[in-house]
Short mmCIF file of C-alpha atoms and ligand atoms in Angstrom, two decimals:
data_model
loop_
_atom_site.label_atom_id
_atom_site.label_comp_id
_atom_site.label_asym_id
_atom_site.label_seq_id
_atom_site.Cartn_x
_atom_site.Cartn_y
_atom_site.Cartn_z
CA MET A 1 30.78 -31.79 -83.31
CA LYS A 2 27.84 -33.67 -84.79
CA ALA A 3 24.62 -31.94 -85.76
CA GLU A 4 21.73 -32.80 -83.45
CA THR A 5 19.63 -34.07 -86.34
CA GLN A 6 22.02 -36.99 -86.91
CA PRO A 7 21.10 -40.28 -85.24
CA PRO A 8 23.43 -41.23 -82.36
CA THR A 9 26.25 -43.63 -83.17
CA PRO A 10 25.28 -47.20 -82.22
CA PRO A 11 27.31 -48.60 -79.28
CA ASP A 12 28.93 -51.23 -81.52
CA CYS A 13 30.19 -48.55 -83.88
CA ARG A 14 31.46 -46.37 -81.04
CA GLN A 15 33.34 -49.28 -79.50
CA THR A 16 34.77 -50.26 -82.89
CA ARG A 17 35.98 -46.72 -83.59
CA ASP A 18 37.60 -46.50 -80.14
CA ARG A 19 39.57 -49.62 -80.98
CA MET A 20 40.50 -48.76 -84.56
CA GLN A 21 43.92 -47.30 -83.87
CA ASP A 22 44.94 -50.30 -81.78
CA TYR A 23 43.43 -52.58 -84.41
CA LEU A 24 45.62 -51.05 -87.10
CA ASP A 25 48.64 -51.12 -84.79
CA GLN A 26 47.84 -54.81 -84.17
CA THR A 27 48.00 -54.26 -80.42
CA LEU A 28 44.43 -55.37 -79.68
CA PRO A 29 43.78 -58.66 -77.89
CA LYS A 30 42.68 -61.36 -80.36
CA ARG A 31 39.02 -61.33 -79.29
CA GLU A 32 38.65 -57.56 -79.62
CA SER A 33 40.52 -57.57 -82.89
CA LEU A 34 38.11 -60.18 -84.24
CA ALA A 35 35.14 -58.13 -83.04
CA VAL A 36 36.42 -55.07 -84.93
CA PHE A 37 37.05 -57.18 -88.02
CA LEU A 38 33.53 -58.67 -87.96
CA HIS A 39 31.85 -55.31 -87.28
CA VAL A 40 33.76 -53.51 -90.02
CA ARG A 41 32.78 -56.24 -92.48
CA GLU A 42 29.09 -55.55 -91.83
CA CYS A 43 29.10 -51.77 -91.21
CA GLY A 44 29.66 -49.44 -94.16
CA GLU A 45 30.39 -46.34 -92.06
CA CYS A 46 32.99 -48.01 -89.85
CA SER A 47 34.51 -49.69 -92.88
CA ALA A 48 34.90 -46.29 -94.57
CA GLN A 49 36.42 -44.81 -91.42
CA LEU A 50 38.87 -47.69 -91.10
CA ALA A 51 39.92 -47.24 -94.73
CA THR A 52 40.51 -43.51 -94.13
CA LEU A 53 42.60 -44.20 -91.04
CA GLN A 54 44.53 -46.90 -92.86
CA SER A 55 45.45 -44.63 -95.76
CA LEU A 56 46.41 -41.87 -93.31
CA TYR A 57 48.75 -44.25 -91.48
CA GLU A 58 50.23 -45.46 -94.75
CA TRP A 59 50.85 -41.87 -95.78
CA LEU A 60 52.50 -41.11 -92.43
CA ASP A 61 54.65 -44.24 -92.68
CA GLY A 62 55.78 -43.12 -96.12
CA LEU A 63 57.11 -39.76 -94.94
CA PRO A 64 60.92 -39.48 -94.99
CA PRO A 65 62.52 -39.70 -91.53
CA LEU A 66 63.60 -36.37 -90.04
CA GLU A 67 66.83 -35.98 -88.15
CA ALA A 68 66.35 -33.97 -84.94
CA PRO A 69 68.79 -31.05 -84.59
CA ALA A 70 71.66 -31.65 -82.17
CA ASP A 71 70.35 -29.13 -79.65
CA PHE A 72 66.77 -30.43 -79.78
CA ASP A 73 66.71 -31.81 -76.22
CA ALA A 74 68.25 -28.68 -74.76
CA ARG A 75 65.78 -26.43 -76.58
CA VAL A 76 62.78 -28.48 -75.44
CA LEU A 77 63.99 -28.39 -71.84
CA ALA A 78 64.67 -24.65 -72.07
CA ALA A 79 61.12 -24.14 -73.33
CA VAL A 80 59.55 -25.90 -70.31
CA PRO A 81 58.20 -23.23 -67.93
CA TYR A 82 59.68 -23.37 -64.44
CA ALA A 83 56.25 -23.96 -62.86
CA ALA A 84 55.77 -27.08 -65.01
CA TYR A 85 59.27 -28.24 -64.13
CA ARG A 86 58.44 -27.85 -60.43
CA ALA A 87 55.14 -29.67 -60.90
CA MET A 88 57.08 -32.68 -62.22
CA ALA A 89 59.09 -33.00 -59.00
CA PRO A 90 57.23 -36.14 -57.85
CA LEU A 91 58.18 -37.80 -61.15
CA ARG A 92 61.78 -36.69 -60.92
CA SER A 93 62.54 -37.54 -57.32
CA PRO A 94 62.85 -41.33 -57.78
CA ARG A 95 65.60 -40.57 -60.27
CA VAL A 96 67.59 -38.23 -58.01
CA PRO A 97 69.86 -40.99 -56.62
CA VAL A 98 71.98 -40.85 -59.81
CA LEU A 99 73.68 -37.75 -58.36
CA LEU A 100 76.80 -39.47 -57.17
CA GLU A 101 77.28 -42.65 -59.10
CA HIS A 102 80.25 -44.95 -58.97
CA GLU A 103 81.47 -43.27 -62.19
CA SER A 104 81.92 -39.95 -60.38
CA LEU A 105 84.53 -41.35 -58.01
CA PRO A 106 88.14 -40.34 -58.73
CA ALA A 107 89.75 -42.59 -61.32
CA TRP A 108 92.36 -43.92 -58.88
CA VAL A 109 89.62 -45.21 -56.59
CA ARG A 110 87.80 -46.80 -59.48
CA SER A 111 90.89 -48.47 -60.89
CA ARG A 112 90.57 -52.21 -60.59
CA SER A 113 94.18 -52.75 -59.55
CA VAL A 114 93.94 -50.28 -56.63
CA ARG A 115 90.80 -51.98 -55.42
CA SER A 116 92.24 -55.48 -55.68
CA VAL A 117 95.48 -54.41 -53.98
CA GLY A 118 93.41 -52.88 -51.18
CA LEU A 119 91.31 -56.01 -50.80
CA PHE A 120 94.35 -58.27 -50.96
CA ALA A 121 96.20 -56.25 -48.29
CA ALA A 122 93.13 -56.24 -46.08
CA ALA A 123 92.64 -59.98 -46.47
CA ALA A 124 96.30 -60.67 -45.72
CA VAL A 125 96.32 -58.51 -42.60
CA LEU A 126 93.04 -59.96 -41.34
CA ALA A 127 94.35 -63.49 -41.90
CA ALA A 128 97.50 -62.60 -39.95
CA ALA A 129 95.41 -61.15 -37.13
CA ALA A 130 93.20 -64.24 -37.04
CA THR A 131 96.21 -66.55 -36.70
CA GLY A 132 97.72 -64.31 -34.01
CA HIS A 133 100.78 -63.13 -35.99
CA ALA A 134 100.01 -59.43 -35.53
CA GLY A 135 98.63 -57.16 -32.83
CA GLY A 136 94.79 -56.85 -33.06
CA ALA A 137 94.42 -53.07 -33.10
CA ALA A 138 97.35 -52.52 -35.46
CA ALA A 139 95.99 -55.21 -37.78
CA TRP A 140 92.60 -53.51 -37.97
CA THR A 141 94.23 -50.15 -38.67
CA VAL A 142 96.28 -51.59 -41.51
CA ALA A 143 93.24 -53.47 -42.75
CA GLY A 144 91.32 -50.19 -42.75
CA ILE A 145 94.03 -48.51 -44.81
CA GLY A 146 94.22 -51.49 -47.15
CA CYS A 147 90.46 -51.39 -47.61
CA SER A 148 90.39 -47.65 -48.14
CA PRO A 149 89.49 -47.68 -51.84
CA GLU A 150 86.66 -50.10 -51.08
CA LEU A 151 85.80 -48.17 -47.95
CA SER A 152 85.64 -44.86 -49.75
CA VAL A 153 83.30 -46.37 -52.32
CA ARG A 154 81.00 -47.49 -49.51
CA LEU A 155 81.26 -44.17 -47.68
CA GLN A 156 80.47 -42.28 -50.89
CA SER A 157 77.45 -44.49 -51.39
CA LEU A 158 76.31 -43.92 -47.81
CA SER A 159 76.76 -40.15 -48.00
CA ARG A 160 74.89 -40.17 -51.30
CA ARG A 161 71.91 -41.85 -49.62
CA ILE A 162 71.97 -39.34 -46.77
CA TYR A 163 72.28 -36.42 -49.20
CA VAL A 164 69.41 -37.66 -51.36
CA ALA A 165 67.21 -38.20 -48.31
CA THR A 166 67.92 -34.65 -47.16
CA VAL A 167 67.27 -33.15 -50.59
CA GLN A 168 64.01 -35.07 -50.97
CA ARG A 169 62.80 -33.89 -47.59
CA SER A 170 63.58 -30.27 -48.47
CA ILE A 171 61.53 -30.36 -51.71
CA PRO A 172 58.16 -28.73 -50.92
CA ARG A 173 55.22 -30.98 -51.81
ZN1 ZN B 201 29.86 -49.38 -87.32
#
């Protein structure tokens, strides 16, 4: 904290110092970057502060990279208090729908050949039904069986939506 005897920092200097980090990161819009550049050229104090920051950043950039231990994520998560975890629920909930992804279906359902065979059988039966070569109800039954891998994917997806909706409603706000 500054002593009260010191004169207050002029607005230009304050604004320049607020922008210094972005200026050094080169993330400032051109106009603001130019304003910092011009101010620093005229102002000794800000110029000194910029030089200090710059050498600090150079020193930080020069540090050797550190490899995080393998269990780093797990340890960080374990260190989060349960209350804080609960407080993050609104942030987490949009990500809940990953619960039952396509990848979690049994391998035989996922297999491309099973799905294409199912689709092919369904298409064939439906075509036969459309041209009147098979009984309507029987055709739809066979089509349903033929579609089953596809159907089960859709049903899984539907039940996932219902499950997620239920879970989200049960989370206390
Ligand atoms: Zn200044």
